[in-house]
Coordinates of N, CA and C in Angstrom, one line a residue:
Chain A
G50 N 83.1 114.5 61.4 CA 83.4 115.8 60.8 C 82.3 116.8 61.0
E51 N 82.5 118.0 60.4 CA 81.5 119.1 60.6 C 80.3 118.8 59.8
D52 N 79.2 119.2 60.4 CA 77.9 119.0 59.7 C 77.0 120.1 60.1
V53 N 76.2 120.6 59.1 CA 75.2 121.6 59.4 C 73.9 121.1 58.8
E54 N 72.8 121.2 59.7 CA 71.5 120.7 59.3 C 70.5 121.8 59.3
Q55 N 69.6 121.8 58.4 CA 68.5 122.8 58.3 C 67.2 122.0 57.9
S56 N 66.0 122.6 58.3 CA 64.8 122.1 57.7 C 64.7 122.5 56.3
L57 N 64.1 121.7 55.4 CA 64.2 122.0 54.0 C 63.2 123.0 53.5
F58 N 62.0 123.2 54.2 CA 61.0 124.0 53.6 C 60.3 124.8 54.7
L59 N 59.9 126.0 54.4 CA 59.1 126.8 55.3 C 58.1 127.7 54.4
S60 N 56.9 127.7 54.8 CA 55.9 128.5 54.1 C 55.3 129.5 55.1
V61 N 55.2 130.8 54.8 CA 54.6 131.8 55.7 C 53.7 132.7 54.9
R62 N 52.9 133.4 55.6 CA 52.0 134.4 55.0 C 52.7 135.7 55.0
E63 N 52.5 136.5 53.9 CA 53.1 137.8 53.8 C 52.7 138.7 55.0
G64 N 53.7 139.3 55.6 CA 53.5 140.1 56.8 C 53.8 139.4 58.1
D65 N 53.8 138.1 58.1 CA 54.1 137.3 59.3 C 55.7 137.3 59.4
S66 N 56.1 136.8 60.6 CA 57.5 136.6 60.8 C 57.9 135.2 60.4
S67 N 59.1 135.0 59.8 CA 59.6 133.7 59.5 C 60.8 133.4 60.4
V68 N 60.9 132.1 60.8 CA 62.0 131.7 61.6 C 62.6 130.5 61.0
I69 N 63.9 130.6 60.6 CA 64.6 129.5 59.9 C 65.6 129.0 60.9
N70 N 65.6 127.7 61.1 CA 66.5 127.1 62.2 C 67.7 126.3 61.6
C71 N 68.7 126.2 62.3 CA 69.9 125.5 61.9 C 70.7 124.9 63.1
T72 N 71.2 123.7 62.9 CA 72.1 123.1 63.9 C 73.4 122.8 63.3
Y73 N 74.5 123.0 64.1 CA 75.8 122.7 63.6 C 76.6 121.9 64.6
T74 N 77.7 121.3 64.2 CA 78.4 120.4 65.1 C 79.7 120.9 65.6
D75 N 80.4 121.8 64.9 CA 81.7 122.3 65.3 C 81.6 123.4 66.4
S76 N 81.8 122.9 67.6 CA 81.7 123.9 68.7 C 82.8 125.0 68.7
S77 N 83.8 124.8 67.9 CA 84.9 125.7 67.8 C 84.7 126.8 66.7
S78 N 83.6 126.7 66.0 CA 83.3 127.6 64.9 C 83.4 129.0 65.5
T79 N 84.1 129.9 64.8 CA 84.2 131.3 65.3 C 83.0 132.2 64.8
Y80 N 82.7 132.0 63.6 CA 81.6 132.8 63.0 C 80.6 131.9 62.3
L81 N 79.3 132.3 62.4 CA 78.2 131.6 61.7 C 77.5 132.6 60.8
Y82 N 77.1 132.1 59.6 CA 76.6 133.0 58.6 C 75.2 132.6 58.1
W83 N 74.5 133.5 57.6 CA 73.3 133.3 56.8 C 73.5 133.9 55.5
Y84 N 73.3 133.1 54.4 CA 73.3 133.5 53.0 C 71.9 133.3 52.4
K85 N 71.6 134.1 51.4 CA 70.3 134.0 50.7 C 70.7 133.7 49.2
Q86 N 69.9 132.8 48.6 CA 70.1 132.4 47.2 C 68.8 132.5 46.5
E87 N 68.7 133.4 45.5 CA 67.5 133.5 44.7 C 67.8 132.7 43.4
P88 N 66.7 132.3 42.7 CA 66.8 131.4 41.5 C 67.8 131.9 40.5
G89 N 68.8 131.1 40.1 CA 69.7 131.4 39.1 C 70.8 132.4 39.6
A90 N 70.9 132.7 40.8 CA 71.9 133.6 41.3 C 72.8 133.0 42.3
G91 N 73.9 133.7 42.6 CA 74.9 133.3 43.6 C 74.3 133.5 45.0
L92 N 75.2 133.3 45.9 CA 74.8 133.5 47.3 C 75.1 134.9 47.8
Q93 N 74.1 135.5 48.4 CA 74.2 136.9 48.9 C 74.3 136.8 50.5
L94 N 75.4 137.4 51.0 CA 75.5 137.4 52.5 C 74.4 138.3 53.1
L95 N 73.7 137.7 54.1 CA 72.7 138.4 54.8 C 73.2 139.0 56.1
T96 N 73.8 138.1 56.9 CA 74.4 138.6 58.1 C 75.3 137.5 58.7
Y97 N 76.0 137.8 59.7 CA 76.8 136.8 60.4 C 76.9 137.1 61.9
I98 N 77.2 136.2 62.7 CA 77.3 136.4 64.1 C 78.6 135.8 64.7
F99 N 79.2 136.5 65.6 CA 80.4 136.0 66.2 C 80.0 135.0 67.3
S100 N 80.8 134.0 67.5 CA 80.4 132.9 68.4 C 80.2 133.3 69.9
N101 N 80.8 134.5 70.3 CA 80.6 134.9 71.7 C 79.4 135.8 71.9
M102 N 78.6 135.9 70.8 CA 77.3 136.7 70.9 C 76.1 135.8 71.0
D103 N 75.1 136.3 71.6 CA 73.8 135.5 71.7 C 72.8 136.0 70.7
M104 N 72.9 137.3 70.3 CA 71.9 137.8 69.4 C 72.5 138.9 68.6
K105 N 72.0 139.1 67.4 CA 72.4 140.2 66.5 C 71.2 140.6 65.7
Q106 N 71.0 141.9 65.7 CA 69.8 142.4 64.9 C 70.3 143.4 63.9
D107 N 69.7 143.2 62.7 CA 70.0 144.1 61.6 C 68.7 144.3 60.8
Q108 N 68.1 145.5 61.0 CA 66.8 145.9 60.4 C 65.8 144.8 60.6
R109 N 65.3 144.1 59.6 CA 64.2 143.1 59.8 C 64.8 141.7 60.2
L110 N 66.1 141.6 60.2 CA 66.7 140.3 60.5 C 67.2 140.2 62.0
T111 N 66.9 139.1 62.6 CA 67.4 138.9 64.0 C 68.0 137.5 64.0
V112 N 69.3 137.4 64.4 CA 70.0 136.1 64.5 C 70.1 135.8 66.0
L113 N 69.7 134.6 66.4 CA 69.9 134.1 67.7 C 70.8 132.9 67.7
L114 N 71.8 132.9 68.6 CA 72.7 131.8 68.7 C 72.7 131.2 70.1
N115 N 72.5 129.9 70.2 CA 72.5 129.1 71.4 C 73.7 128.2 71.3
K116 N 74.8 128.6 71.8 CA 76.1 127.9 71.6 C 76.1 126.6 72.4
K117 N 75.4 126.5 73.5 CA 75.3 125.3 74.3 C 74.7 124.2 73.4
D118 N 73.6 124.5 72.8 CA 72.8 123.5 72.0 C 73.3 123.5 70.5
K119 N 74.2 124.4 70.1 CA 74.7 124.5 68.8 C 73.6 124.7 67.8
H120 N 72.8 125.7 68.2 CA 71.5 126.1 67.4 C 71.6 127.5 67.0
L121 N 71.3 127.7 65.8 CA 71.3 129.1 65.2 C 70.0 129.3 64.5
S122 N 69.4 130.5 64.7 CA 68.1 130.8 64.0 C 68.2 132.2 63.3
L123 N 67.4 132.3 62.3 CA 67.3 133.6 61.6 C 65.8 133.9 61.6
R124 N 65.5 135.1 62.1 CA 64.1 135.5 62.1 C 64.0 136.7 61.2
I125 N 63.0 136.6 60.3 CA 62.7 137.7 59.3 C 61.4 138.3 59.7
A126 N 61.4 139.6 60.2 CA 60.2 140.2 60.5 C 59.4 140.8 59.3
D127 N 58.1 140.8 59.4 CA 57.3 141.4 58.3 C 57.7 140.8 56.9
T128 N 57.7 139.5 56.8 CA 58.2 138.8 55.6 C 57.4 139.3 54.3
Q129 N 58.2 139.5 53.3 CA 57.6 140.0 52.0 C 57.8 139.0 50.9
T130 N 57.1 139.1 49.8 CA 57.2 138.1 48.7 C 58.7 138.1 48.2
G131 N 59.3 139.3 48.3 CA 60.7 139.3 47.8 C 61.7 138.6 48.7
D132 N 61.2 138.1 49.8 CA 62.1 137.3 50.7 C 62.0 135.8 50.3
S133 N 61.2 135.5 49.4 CA 61.1 134.1 48.9 C 62.5 133.7 48.2
A134 N 63.1 132.7 48.8 CA 64.4 132.3 48.3 C 64.9 131.1 49.1
I135 N 66.1 130.6 48.9 CA 66.7 129.5 49.7 C 67.7 130.2 50.6
Y136 N 67.6 129.8 51.9 CA 68.5 130.4 52.9 C 69.4 129.4 53.4
F137 N 70.7 129.7 53.4 CA 71.7 128.8 53.8 C 72.4 129.2 55.1
C138 N 72.5 128.3 56.0 CA 73.3 128.5 57.2 C 74.7 128.0 57.0
A139 N 75.7 128.6 57.5 CA 77.1 128.1 57.3 C 77.9 128.4 58.5
E140 N 78.8 127.4 58.8 CA 79.8 127.7 59.9 C 81.2 127.7 59.4
S141 N 82.0 128.6 60.0 CA 83.4 128.6 59.5 C 84.1 127.5 60.2
D142 N 84.9 126.8 59.4 CA 85.7 125.6 59.8 C 86.8 126.1 60.7
S143 N 86.8 125.7 62.0 CA 87.8 126.2 62.9 C 89.2 125.6 62.6
G144 N 89.2 124.4 61.9 CA 90.4 123.8 61.5 C 91.0 124.2 60.2
G145 N 90.3 125.0 59.5 CA 90.7 125.4 58.1 C 91.0 126.8 57.9
Y146 N 91.2 127.2 56.7 CA 91.5 128.6 56.4 C 90.2 129.3 56.0
N147 N 89.3 129.5 57.0 CA 88.0 130.2 56.7 C 87.1 129.5 55.8
K148 N 87.3 128.1 55.7 CA 86.4 127.3 54.9 C 85.0 127.3 55.5
L149 N 84.0 127.5 54.7 CA 82.6 127.4 55.1 C 82.0 126.1 54.9
I150 N 81.3 125.6 55.9 CA 80.5 124.4 55.8 C 79.0 124.8 55.8
F151 N 78.3 124.4 54.7 CA 77.0 124.9 54.5 C 76.0 123.8 54.8
G152 N 74.8 124.2 55.2 CA 73.7 123.3 55.3 C 73.1 123.1 53.9
A153 N 72.0 122.3 53.8 CA 71.4 122.0 52.5 C 70.5 123.2 52.1
G154 N 70.2 124.1 53.0 CA 69.3 125.2 52.6 C 67.9 125.0 53.0
T155 N 67.2 126.1 53.4 CA 65.8 126.1 53.7 C 65.1 126.9 52.6
R156 N 64.1 126.3 51.9 CA 63.4 127.1 50.9 C 62.2 127.8 51.6
L157 N 62.2 129.1 51.5 CA 61.2 130.0 52.1 C 60.2 130.4 51.0
A158 N 58.9 130.0 51.2 CA 57.9 130.4 50.3 C 57.0 131.4 51.0
V159 N 56.8 132.6 50.4 CA 55.9 133.6 51.1 C 54.7 133.7 50.2
H160 N 53.5 133.5 50.8 CA 52.2 133.6 50.0 C 51.4 134.7 50.6
P161 N 50.5 135.3 49.7 CA 49.6 136.4 50.1 C 48.6 136.0 51.2
Chain B
E82 N 81.6 149.1 43.7 CA 82.7 148.1 43.6 C 82.1 146.9 42.9
A83 N 82.9 146.4 41.8 CA 82.4 145.3 41.0 C 82.5 144.1 41.9
G84 N 81.5 143.1 41.6 CA 81.5 141.9 42.4 C 82.3 140.8 41.7
V85 N 82.2 139.6 42.1 CA 82.9 138.5 41.6 C 82.3 138.1 40.2
A86 N 83.1 138.0 39.2 CA 82.6 137.7 37.9 C 83.0 136.3 37.5
Q87 N 82.0 135.6 36.8 CA 82.2 134.2 36.4 C 81.7 134.1 35.0
S88 N 82.4 133.2 34.2 CA 82.0 132.9 32.9 C 82.4 131.5 32.5
P89 N 81.7 130.8 31.7 CA 80.3 131.2 31.2 C 79.3 131.0 32.3
R90 N 78.1 131.4 32.0 CA 77.0 131.3 33.0 C 76.4 129.9 32.9
Y91 N 76.4 129.3 31.7 CA 75.8 128.0 31.5 C 76.7 127.2 30.5
K92 N 76.8 125.9 30.7 CA 77.6 125.1 29.8 C 77.0 123.7 29.8
I93 N 76.8 123.2 28.6 CA 76.3 121.8 28.4 C 77.3 121.1 27.6
I94 N 77.8 119.9 28.1 CA 78.8 119.1 27.5 C 78.3 117.6 27.6
E95 N 79.0 116.8 26.8 CA 78.8 115.4 26.9 C 79.8 114.8 27.8
K96 N 79.5 113.6 28.4 CA 80.5 113.0 29.3 C 81.7 112.7 28.6
R97 N 82.8 112.7 29.3 CA 84.2 112.5 28.8 C 84.7 113.7 28.1
Q98 N 84.0 114.8 27.9 CA 84.5 116.0 27.3 C 85.2 116.8 28.4
S99 N 85.9 117.8 28.0 CA 86.5 118.7 29.0 C 85.8 120.0 29.0
V100 N 86.0 120.8 30.1 CA 85.3 122.1 30.3 C 86.2 122.9 31.2
A101 N 86.1 124.2 31.0 CA 86.8 125.2 31.9 C 86.0 126.3 32.3
F102 N 86.1 126.7 33.5 CA 85.4 127.9 34.1 C 86.4 129.0 34.5
W103 N 85.9 130.2 34.4 CA 86.8 131.3 34.7 C 86.2 132.2 35.8
C104 N 87.0 132.7 36.7 CA 86.6 133.6 37.8 C 87.5 134.8 37.9
N105 N 86.9 135.9 38.1 CA 87.6 137.2 38.4 C 87.1 137.7 39.7
P106 N 87.9 137.6 40.7 CA 87.5 138.0 42.1 C 87.4 139.5 42.2
I107 N 86.9 139.9 43.4 CA 86.8 141.3 43.7 C 88.2 141.9 43.8
S108 N 88.5 143.0 43.3 CA 89.8 143.6 43.3 C 90.4 143.7 44.7
G109 N 91.6 143.2 44.8 CA 92.3 143.3 46.1 C 92.0 142.2 47.0
H110 N 91.1 141.3 46.7 CA 90.9 140.1 47.5 C 92.0 139.1 47.4
A111 N 92.5 138.7 48.5 CA 93.7 137.8 48.5 C 93.2 136.3 48.4
T112 N 92.0 136.0 48.9 CA 91.6 134.6 48.9 C 90.5 134.3 47.9
L113 N 90.6 133.2 47.2 CA 89.7 132.8 46.2 C 89.3 131.4 46.5
Y114 N 88.0 131.1 46.3 CA 87.4 129.8 46.6 C 86.6 129.3 45.4
W115 N 86.7 128.0 45.1 CA 85.7 127.3 44.2 C 84.9 126.4 45.0
Y116 N 83.6 126.5 44.8 CA 82.6 125.6 45.5 C 81.8 124.9 44.4
Q117 N 81.4 123.7 44.7 CA 80.5 122.9 43.9 C 79.1 122.8 44.6
Q118 N 78.1 123.2 43.9 CA 76.7 123.1 44.5 C 75.9 122.2 43.6
I119 N 75.6 120.9 44.1 CA 74.8 120.0 43.5 C 73.3 120.3 43.8
L120 N 72.4 120.1 42.9 CA 71.0 120.5 43.0 C 70.5 119.9 44.3
G121 N 69.9 120.8 45.1 CA 69.3 120.4 46.4 C 70.2 120.4 47.6
Q122 N 71.5 120.7 47.3 CA 72.5 120.7 48.4 C 73.1 122.1 48.6
G123 N 73.8 122.2 49.7 CA 74.6 123.4 49.9 C 75.9 123.4 49.2
P124 N 76.6 124.5 49.0 CA 77.9 124.5 48.4 C 78.9 123.7 49.2
K125 N 79.8 123.1 48.4 CA 80.9 122.3 49.1 C 82.2 122.8 48.5
L126 N 83.1 123.1 49.4 CA 84.4 123.7 48.9 C 85.2 122.7 48.1
L127 N 85.7 123.1 46.9 CA 86.6 122.2 46.2 C 88.1 122.6 46.4
I128 N 88.3 123.9 46.3 CA 89.7 124.4 46.4 C 89.7 125.8 46.9
Q129 N 90.8 126.2 47.7 CA 90.9 127.5 48.2 C 92.3 128.0 47.9
F130 N 92.5 129.2 47.4 CA 93.8 129.8 47.1 C 93.9 131.0 48.1
Q131 N 95.2 131.2 48.5 CA 95.6 132.4 49.2 C 96.6 133.0 48.3
N132 N 96.3 134.2 47.7 CA 97.1 134.8 46.7 C 97.2 133.7 45.5
N133 N 98.4 133.3 45.2 CA 98.4 132.3 44.1 C 98.8 130.9 44.6
G134 N 98.7 130.7 45.9 CA 99.1 129.4 46.5 C 97.8 128.6 47.0
V135 N 97.8 127.3 46.8 CA 96.7 126.5 47.3 C 96.8 126.2 48.8
V136 N 95.8 126.5 49.6 CA 95.8 126.3 51.0 C 94.9 125.1 51.4
D137 N 93.9 124.7 50.5 CA 93.0 123.6 50.8 C 92.5 123.1 49.5
D138 N 92.9 121.9 49.2 CA 92.3 121.2 48.0 C 91.9 119.8 48.4
S139 N 91.6 119.6 49.7 CA 91.3 118.2 50.2 C 90.1 117.6 49.6
Q140 N 89.1 118.4 49.1 CA 87.9 117.8 48.5 C 87.9 117.9 47.0
L141 N 89.0 118.2 46.4 CA 89.1 118.3 44.9 C 89.4 117.0 44.3
P142 N 88.5 116.4 43.4 CA 88.8 115.1 42.8 C 90.0 115.3 41.8
K143 N 91.2 115.1 42.3 CA 92.4 115.5 41.5 C 92.6 114.7 40.3
D144 N 91.9 113.6 40.1 CA 92.1 112.8 38.9 C 91.5 113.4 37.7
R145 N 90.5 114.3 38.0 CA 89.8 114.9 36.9 C 89.7 116.4 37.0
F146 N 89.8 117.0 38.2 CA 89.6 118.4 38.4 C 91.0 119.0 38.6
S147 N 91.2 120.2 38.0 CA 92.4 121.0 38.3 C 92.0 122.5 38.3
A148 N 92.8 123.3 39.0 CA 92.5 124.7 39.1 C 93.9 125.4 39.3
E149 N 93.9 126.6 38.8 CA 95.0 127.5 39.0 C 94.6 128.9 39.1
R150 N 95.5 129.7 39.8 CA 95.2 131.1 40.0 C 96.5 131.8 39.6
L151 N 96.5 132.4 38.4 CA 97.7 133.0 37.8 C 97.8 134.4 38.4
K152 N 99.0 134.7 38.8 CA 99.4 136.0 39.4 C 98.5 136.5 40.5
G153 N 97.9 135.5 41.2 CA 97.1 135.8 42.4 C 95.8 136.6 42.1
V154 N 95.3 136.6 40.9 CA 94.1 137.3 40.6 C 93.1 136.4 40.0
D155 N 92.9 136.2 38.7 CA 91.9 135.4 38.0 C 92.2 133.9 38.3
S156 N 91.2 133.1 38.2 CA 91.4 131.7 38.4 C 90.6 130.9 37.3
T157 N 91.0 129.7 37.0 CA 90.3 128.8 36.1 C 90.2 127.5 36.8
L158 N 89.0 126.8 36.6 CA 88.8 125.5 37.1 C 88.5 124.6 35.9
K159 N 89.1 123.5 35.8 CA 89.0 122.6 34.7 C 88.5 121.2 35.1
I160 N 87.7 120.6 34.3 CA 87.3 119.2 34.5 C 87.6 118.5 33.2
Q161 N 88.4 117.4 33.4 CA 88.7 116.6 32.2 C 89.1 115.2 32.7
P162 N 88.3 114.2 32.3 CA 87.1 114.2 31.5 C 85.9 114.3 32.5
A163 N 84.8 114.9 32.0 CA 83.6 115.1 32.8 C 82.8 113.9 33.0
K164 N 82.2 113.7 34.1 CA 81.3 112.6 34.4 C 79.9 113.2 34.6
L165 N 78.9 112.3 34.5 CA 77.5 112.8 34.7 C 77.3 113.4 36.1
E166 N 78.0 112.9 37.1 CA 77.8 113.4 38.5 C 78.5 114.8 38.7
D167 N 79.2 115.3 37.7 CA 79.8 116.6 37.8 C 78.7 117.7 37.5
S168 N 77.5 117.3 37.0 CA 76.5 118.3 36.8 C 76.2 119.0 38.1
A169 N 76.3 120.3 38.1 CA 76.2 121.1 39.3 C 76.4 122.6 38.9
V170 N 76.2 123.5 39.9 CA 76.6 124.9 39.7 C 78.0 125.1 40.4
Y171 N 78.9 125.7 39.7 CA 80.2 125.9 40.2 C 80.3 127.4 40.6
L172 N 80.5 127.6 41.9 CA 80.5 129.0 42.4 C 81.9 129.4 42.8
C173 N 82.2 130.6 42.4 CA 83.5 131.2 42.8 C 83.2 132.2 43.9
A174 N 84.1 132.3 44.9 CA 83.9 133.4 45.9 C 85.3 134.0 46.2
S175 N 85.3 135.2 46.7 CA 86.6 135.8 47.1 C 86.4 136.5 48.5
S176 N 87.4 136.6 49.2 CA 87.4 137.3 50.5 C 88.7 138.1 50.6
P177 N 88.7 139.2 51.5 CA 89.9 140.0 51.6 C 91.1 139.2 52.1
G178 N 90.9 138.2 52.9 CA 92.0 137.4 53.4 C 92.5 137.9 54.7
T179 N 91.7 138.7 55.4 CA 92.1 139.3 56.7 C 91.9 138.3 57.8
A180 N 92.6 138.5 58.9 CA 92.5 137.7 60.1 C 91.1 138.0 60.7
G181 N 90.6 137.1 61.5 CA 89.3 137.3 62.1 C 88.2 137.1 61.1
E182 N 87.1 137.8 61.1 CA 86.0 137.7 60.2 C 86.4 138.1 58.8
D183 N 86.2 137.2 57.9 CA 86.7 137.3 56.5 C 85.6 136.9 55.6
T184 N 84.6 137.8 55.3 CA 83.4 137.5 54.6 C 83.7 137.1 53.2
Q185 N 83.1 136.0 52.7 CA 83.2 135.5 51.4 C 82.1 136.1 50.5
Y186 N 82.4 136.6 49.4 CA 81.5 137.2 48.4 C 81.4 136.3 47.2
F187 N 80.2 135.9 46.8 CA 80.0 134.9 45.7 C 79.7 135.5 44.4
G188 N 80.2 134.9 43.3 CA 79.7 135.2 42.0 C 78.4 134.5 41.7
P189 N 77.9 134.7 40.4 CA 76.6 134.2 40.1 C 76.6 132.7 39.8
G190 N 77.9 132.1 39.6 CA 78.0 130.7 39.3 C 77.9 130.3 37.8
T191 N 78.5 129.1 37.5 CA 78.4 128.5 36.2 C 77.6 127.2 36.4
R192 N 76.5 127.1 35.6 CA 75.7 125.9 35.7 C 76.2 124.9 34.7
L193 N 76.7 123.8 35.1 CA 77.2 122.8 34.2 C 76.2 121.6 34.1
T194 N 75.9 121.2 32.9 CA 75.1 120.0 32.6 C 75.9 119.1 31.8
V195 N 76.1 117.9 32.3 CA 76.8 116.8 31.6 C 75.8 115.8 31.2
L196 N 75.8 115.5 29.8 CA 74.8 114.6 29.2 C 75.5 113.3 28.9

């Protein structure tokens, strides 16, 4: 079945770039998403990429997609303490009605 | 535009008791989802409604979980009887239901603790 994997933890210094990686298994996924979850809150959509794209940039966020390797990454430029959160990668289930399959999340810690 | 509303935000019950959660989606959104998020894991879909019909409930433990969406708007998710392993955050999401990219917007969740 579908599976999404992420590294569990990333620590960066304030002002540096953060890169969060994700691998997925469903080669037919049409859209891939990045969500952010702060403590006690729901999931906030950050960005998504269509599967026929290699890259998408949105202000400080850059998404890279390597469809051949089924690898997705999220780069956050000039990381700030407010970026500390859990980041979830998700693929849309090609066999379902827009069902999302989530990874376990990467906890990003930003330190001074 | 108001977001997805959920209540209660927190609930503590003892095992074998029953509990219900309520969700009000974004106005005009045709599709409503209930996800279960166990601590340390990503959300897992329990049930998906398109208007007031169920389109996917393959991962809903139907012996104890039930959900309904009356008049294609609000939804309730019920657990009866609850087990210890049901302790989790229950997230409701909604999306417009359009073909192609159909972004899901999440509510703040209900944190359930079963003792």
